[in-house]
């Protein structure tokens, strides 16, 4: 793709995306649950780190535009388009991820930590299973940011009843108009001060992964989907402990 084409796509695609998502939400029944949690934690702690699955990547720019978010996008041409969509909706975007060298991955994490430490009220939203997966497995990067900056974490899920699934490891989806959509948050979760210990870090990682799986299970049921069907794609041995209800913050 030539530079000229990239420029044109960078202008056209975000506009088409916003127009489509406006129509989807305008024609759909949309439920928001626990979403004031983000504002409360940002005010109380001066920032937070939110995590979601990469499966939600298509919806993030529109669904989180009101939260003045900061996030991470992969390098490459697809990452350029995603970045343009995010920036059109008010995000601050860092570029990095698993599609380039380890050196680049090592650099973007300190940059994000330094940004959160120097700018008040930063709310990071990170697709925590990365840009290559495996799906439904939380990677440690978001936790390391929260730990280094002493910020709370939340888990987030956007889901809908009617959707088109795209090919790929994450089963990302495009919501359809005339839908039933839910956006729901849960938390807060506080990284233990002892998380410099790899065993402590792993225990917390496994715990918050379980909480995001619980939220996923909950959201699927709220829009009338089959919870059992999706639970089969979760990591082996997973069982719900929320009892179908959303815990109070």
CSV table of C-alpha atoms in Angstrom, one decimal:
chain,number,residue,atom,x,y,z
A,1,UNK,CA,0.0,0.0,0.0
A,2,UNK,CA,1.4,3.4,-1.0
A,3,UNK,CA,1.8,6.3,1.4
A,4,UNK,CA,-1.0,8.2,-0.5
A,5,UNK,CA,-3.4,5.3,-0.1
A,6,UNK,CA,-2.6,5.1,3.6
A,7,UNK,CA,-3.4,8.8,4.1
A,8,UNK,CA,-6.7,8.4,2.3
A,9,UNK,CA,-7.6,5.3,4.3
A,10,UNK,CA,-6.6,7.1,7.5
A,11,UNK,CA,-9.2,9.8,6.7
A,12,UNK,CA,-12.0,7.7,5.1
A,13,UNK,CA,-12.1,4.5,7.3
A,14,UNK,CA,-12.6,6.3,10.7
A,15,UNK,CA,-15.5,8.3,9.3
A,16,UNK,CA,-17.2,5.3,7.8
A,17,UNK,CA,-16.6,3.4,11.1
A,18,UNK,CA,-18.1,6.1,13.2
A,19,UNK,CA,-21.1,6.4,10.9
A,20,UNK,CA,-21.7,2.7,11.0
A,21,UNK,CA,-21.3,2.4,14.8
A,22,UNK,CA,-23.6,5.4,15.3
A,23,UNK,CA,-26.3,3.6,13.3
A,24,UNK,CA,-25.8,0.4,15.2
A,25,UNK,CA,-26.2,2.0,18.6
A,26,UNK,CA,-29.0,4.3,17.4
A,27,UNK,CA,-31.1,1.3,16.3
A,28,UNK,CA,-30.2,-1.0,19.2
A,29,UNK,CA,-31.2,-1.6,22.8
A,30,UNK,CA,-28.0,-0.8,24.8
A,31,UNK,CA,-27.4,-1.6,28.5
A,32,UNK,CA,-24.6,0.0,30.5
A,33,UNK,CA,-23.8,-1.7,33.8
A,34,UNK,CA,-21.3,-0.6,36.4
A,35,UNK,CA,-19.7,1.9,33.9
A,36,UNK,CA,-19.5,4.7,36.4
A,37,UNK,CA,-16.9,2.6,38.1
A,38,UNK,CA,-14.3,4.0,35.7
A,39,UNK,CA,-15.0,7.6,36.6
A,40,UNK,CA,-15.1,6.9,40.3
A,41,UNK,CA,-11.7,5.1,40.3
A,42,UNK,CA,-10.1,7.7,38.1
A,43,UNK,CA,-11.2,10.4,40.5
A,44,UNK,CA,-10.2,8.5,43.6
A,45,UNK,CA,-6.9,7.0,42.5
A,46,UNK,CA,-5.8,9.4,39.7
A,47,UNK,CA,-6.0,6.7,37.0
A,48,UNK,CA,-6.6,3.0,36.3
A,49,UNK,CA,-5.9,0.2,34.0
A,50,UNK,CA,-8.8,-1.5,32.3
A,51,UNK,CA,-8.5,-4.8,30.4
A,52,UNK,CA,-10.7,-6.5,27.8
A,53,UNK,CA,-10.3,-9.3,25.3
A,54,UNK,CA,-8.9,-8.7,21.8
A,55,UNK,CA,-12.2,-10.1,20.6
A,56,UNK,CA,-13.7,-6.6,21.3
A,57,UNK,CA,-11.2,-4.8,19.2
A,58,UNK,CA,-13.7,-3.6,16.5
A,59,UNK,CA,-16.0,-2.0,19.1
A,60,UNK,CA,-13.3,-0.3,21.4
A,61,UNK,CA,-12.9,3.0,19.5
A,62,UNK,CA,-16.6,3.8,19.5
A,63,UNK,CA,-17.7,2.2,22.8
A,64,UNK,CA,-15.0,3.8,24.9
A,65,UNK,CA,-14.9,7.2,23.2
A,66,UNK,CA,-16.5,9.0,26.2
A,67,UNK,CA,-13.9,7.8,28.6
A,68,UNK,CA,-10.9,9.8,27.2
A,69,UNK,CA,-8.9,6.6,27.1
A,70,UNK,CA,-5.3,5.7,26.4
A,71,UNK,CA,-4.4,2.5,24.7
A,72,UNK,CA,-1.9,0.4,22.7
A,73,UNK,CA,-2.1,-0.5,19.0
A,74,UNK,CA,0.1,-2.9,17.1
A,75,UNK,CA,2.5,-1.7,14.4
A,76,UNK,CA,1.8,-2.4,10.8
A,77,UNK,CA,-0.9,-1.3,8.3
A,78,UNK,CA,-3.8,-2.7,10.2
A,79,UNK,CA,-2.5,-1.1,13.3
A,80,UNK,CA,-2.4,2.2,11.4
A,81,UNK,CA,-6.1,2.0,10.6
A,82,UNK,CA,-7.0,1.0,14.2
A,83,UNK,CA,-4.9,3.9,15.5
A,84,UNK,CA,-6.7,6.3,13.1
A,85,UNK,CA,-10.1,5.1,14.4
A,86,UNK,CA,-9.0,5.4,18.0
A,87,UNK,CA,-7.5,8.9,17.6
A,88,UNK,CA,-10.7,10.0,15.8
A,89,UNK,CA,-12.5,9.1,18.9
A,90,UNK,CA,-10.2,10.9,21.3
A,91,UNK,CA,-7.8,8.2,22.4
A,92,UNK,CA,-4.1,8.6,23.1
A,93,UNK,CA,-2.4,5.7,21.3
A,94,UNK,CA,0.9,4.1,21.9
A,95,UNK,CA,2.3,1.8,19.2
A,96,UNK,CA,3.9,-1.5,20.0
A,97,UNK,CA,2.9,-5.1,20.6
A,98,UNK,CA,3.7,-8.6,19.6
A,99,UNK,CA,4.2,-8.1,15.8
A,100,UNK,CA,7.6,-6.6,16.1
A,101,UNK,CA,10.8,-7.2,17.9
A,102,UNK,CA,11.2,-7.9,21.6
A,103,UNK,CA,13.2,-4.7,21.8
A,104,UNK,CA,10.1,-2.7,20.8
A,105,UNK,CA,7.9,-4.5,23.2
A,106,UNK,CA,10.4,-3.8,26.0
A,107,UNK,CA,10.4,-0.1,25.1
A,108,UNK,CA,6.6,0.6,24.8
A,109,UNK,CA,5.9,-0.7,28.4
A,110,UNK,CA,8.3,1.8,30.1
A,111,UNK,CA,6.8,4.6,27.9
A,112,UNK,CA,3.3,3.7,29.0
A,113,UNK,CA,4.4,3.5,32.7
A,114,UNK,CA,6.2,6.9,32.5
A,115,UNK,CA,3.1,8.5,30.8
A,116,UNK,CA,0.8,7.3,33.6
A,117,UNK,CA,3.2,8.4,36.3
A,118,UNK,CA,3.5,11.9,34.8
A,119,UNK,CA,-0.1,12.6,33.6
A,120,UNK,CA,-3.0,12.7,36.0
A,121,UNK,CA,-6.1,10.8,35.3
A,122,UNK,CA,-4.8,8.3,32.7
A,123,UNK,CA,-7.2,5.5,32.0
A,124,UNK,CA,-5.5,2.7,30.0
A,125,UNK,CA,-7.7,0.3,28.1
A,126,UNK,CA,-5.7,-2.8,27.0
A,127,UNK,CA,-6.6,-5.9,25.0
A,128,UNK,CA,-4.9,-8.2,27.5
A,129,UNK,CA,-4.6,-11.3,25.3
A,130,UNK,CA,-2.4,-9.3,22.9
A,131,UNK,CA,-2.4,-9.2,19.2
A,132,UNK,CA,-1.6,-12.9,18.6
A,133,UNK,CA,-3.2,-14.7,21.5
A,134,UNK,CA,-3.9,-17.2,22.7
A,135,UNK,CA,-7.5,-16.1,23.2
A,136,UNK,CA,-8.9,-15.7,26.7
A,137,UNK,CA,-5.4,-15.7,28.3
A,138,UNK,CA,-4.4,-12.5,30.2
A,139,UNK,CA,-0.8,-11.5,29.5
A,140,UNK,CA,1.2,-9.7,32.2
A,141,UNK,CA,1.8,-6.3,30.5
A,142,UNK,CA,-1.3,-4.5,31.8
A,143,UNK,CA,-0.7,-5.8,35.3
A,144,UNK,CA,2.9,-4.6,35.2
A,145,UNK,CA,1.7,-1.1,34.3
A,146,UNK,CA,-0.8,-1.1,37.2
A,147,UNK,CA,1.8,-2.4,39.6
A,148,UNK,CA,4.5,0.1,38.7
A,149,UNK,CA,2.0,3.0,38.9
A,150,UNK,CA,0.1,1.8,42.0
A,151,UNK,CA,-3.2,2.0,40.1
A,152,UNK,CA,-6.3,-0.2,40.4
A,153,UNK,CA,-7.5,-2.4,37.6
A,154,UNK,CA,-11.0,-3.2,36.1
A,155,UNK,CA,-12.2,-5.7,33.7
A,156,UNK,CA,-14.5,-4.7,30.8
A,157,UNK,CA,-16.7,-6.5,28.3
A,158,UNK,CA,-18.8,-5.2,25.3
A,159,UNK,CA,-21.0,-7.9,23.8
A,160,UNK,CA,-24.1,-8.1,21.6
A,161,UNK,CA,-26.7,-10.6,20.4
A,162,UNK,CA,-26.4,-10.1,16.7
A,163,UNK,CA,-22.9,-10.0,15.2
A,164,UNK,CA,-20.7,-11.1,12.4
A,165,UNK,CA,-17.5,-13.0,13.4
A,166,UNK,CA,-14.3,-12.3,11.6
A,167,UNK,CA,-11.7,-15.0,10.8
A,168,UNK,CA,-8.8,-15.1,13.2
A,169,UNK,CA,-7.6,-16.5,16.5
A,170,UNK,CA,-9.7,-14.1,18.6
A,171,UNK,CA,-13.1,-14.5,16.9
A,172,UNK,CA,-13.4,-10.7,16.8
A,173,UNK,CA,-16.8,-9.5,15.7
A,174,UNK,CA,-18.8,-6.7,14.1
A,175,UNK,CA,-22.0,-5.8,15.8
A,176,UNK,CA,-25.1,-5.5,13.6
A,177,UNK,CA,-27.9,-2.9,13.7
A,178,UNK,CA,-31.2,-3.6,15.6
A,179,UNK,CA,-29.3,-5.3,18.3
A,180,UNK,CA,-29.1,-5.9,22.0
A,181,UNK,CA,-25.8,-4.6,23.3
A,182,UNK,CA,-24.2,-4.6,26.7
A,183,UNK,CA,-21.2,-2.8,28.1
A,184,UNK,CA,-20.3,-3.9,31.6
A,185,UNK,CA,-17.3,-3.3,34.0
A,186,UNK,CA,-16.3,-5.1,37.1
A,187,UNK,CA,-13.6,-4.4,39.8
A,188,UNK,CA,-11.6,-2.8,41.2
A,189,UNK,CA,-8.7,-5.2,41.6
A,190,UNK,CA,-5.4,-4.1,43.3
A,191,UNK,CA,-2.1,-5.7,42.3
A,192,UNK,CA,-0.4,-6.9,45.4
A,193,UNK,CA,2.7,-4.8,46.5
A,194,UNK,CA,4.7,-8.1,46.4
A,195,UNK,CA,4.0,-8.6,42.7
A,196,UNK,CA,7.7,-8.2,41.9
A,197,UNK,CA,7.8,-11.9,43.0
A,198,UNK,CA,6.9,-13.9,39.9
A,199,UNK,CA,4.8,-16.3,41.9
A,200,UNK,CA,2.7,-13.5,43.4
A,201,UNK,CA,2.4,-11.9,39.9
A,202,UNK,CA,1.2,-15.2,38.4
A,203,UNK,CA,-1.4,-15.8,41.1
A,204,UNK,CA,-2.8,-12.3,40.5
A,205,UNK,CA,-2.7,-12.8,36.7
A,206,UNK,CA,-4.7,-16.0,37.0
A,207,UNK,CA,-7.2,-14.4,39.4
A,208,UNK,CA,-7.9,-11.4,37.1
A,209,UNK,CA,-8.1,-13.7,34.1
A,210,UNK,CA,-10.7,-15.6,35.9
A,211,UNK,CA,-12.6,-12.4,36.6
A,212,UNK,CA,-12.6,-11.4,33.0
A,213,UNK,CA,-13.8,-14.8,32.0
A,214,UNK,CA,-16.6,-14.5,34.6
A,215,UNK,CA,-17.6,-11.1,33.1
A,216,UNK,CA,-17.6,-12.6,29.6
A,217,UNK,CA,-19.8,-15.4,30.8
A,218,UNK,CA,-22.2,-12.9,32.5
A,219,UNK,CA,-22.4,-10.6,29.4
A,220,UNK,CA,-23.2,-13.5,27.1
A,221,UNK,CA,-26.2,-14.5,29.2
A,222,UNK,CA,-27.4,-10.9,29.6
A,223,UNK,CA,-28.0,-10.5,25.8
A,224,UNK,CA,-29.6,-13.9,25.5
A,225,UNK,CA,-26.7,-15.9,24.3
A,226,UNK,CA,-25.7,-19.4,25.1
A,227,UNK,CA,-23.3,-19.2,28.1
A,228,UNK,CA,-22.5,-22.9,27.9
A,229,UNK,CA,-21.5,-22.7,24.2
A,230,UNK,CA,-18.9,-19.9,24.9
A,231,UNK,CA,-17.6,-21.5,28.1
A,232,UNK,CA,-16.4,-24.4,26.1
A,233,UNK,CA,-13.9,-22.1,24.4
A,234,UNK,CA,-12.5,-20.9,27.7
A,235,UNK,CA,-9.3,-22.4,29.2
A,236,UNK,CA,-9.8,-26.0,30.3
A,237,UNK,CA,-11.3,-26.6,33.7
A,238,UNK,CA,-12.9,-23.2,34.0
A,239,UNK,CA,-16.1,-23.0,36.1
A,240,UNK,CA,-18.2,-20.0,37.0
A,241,UNK,CA,-18.2,-18.9,40.6
A,242,UNK,CA,-20.3,-15.7,40.3
A,243,UNK,CA,-23.5,-17.6,40.1
A,244,UNK,CA,-24.7,-15.6,37.2
A,245,UNK,CA,-24.8,-12.3,39.1
A,246,UNK,CA,-22.6,-9.2,38.8
A,247,UNK,CA,-20.6,-8.6,42.0
A,248,UNK,CA,-21.0,-5.2,43.7
A,249,UNK,CA,-17.9,-2.9,43.3
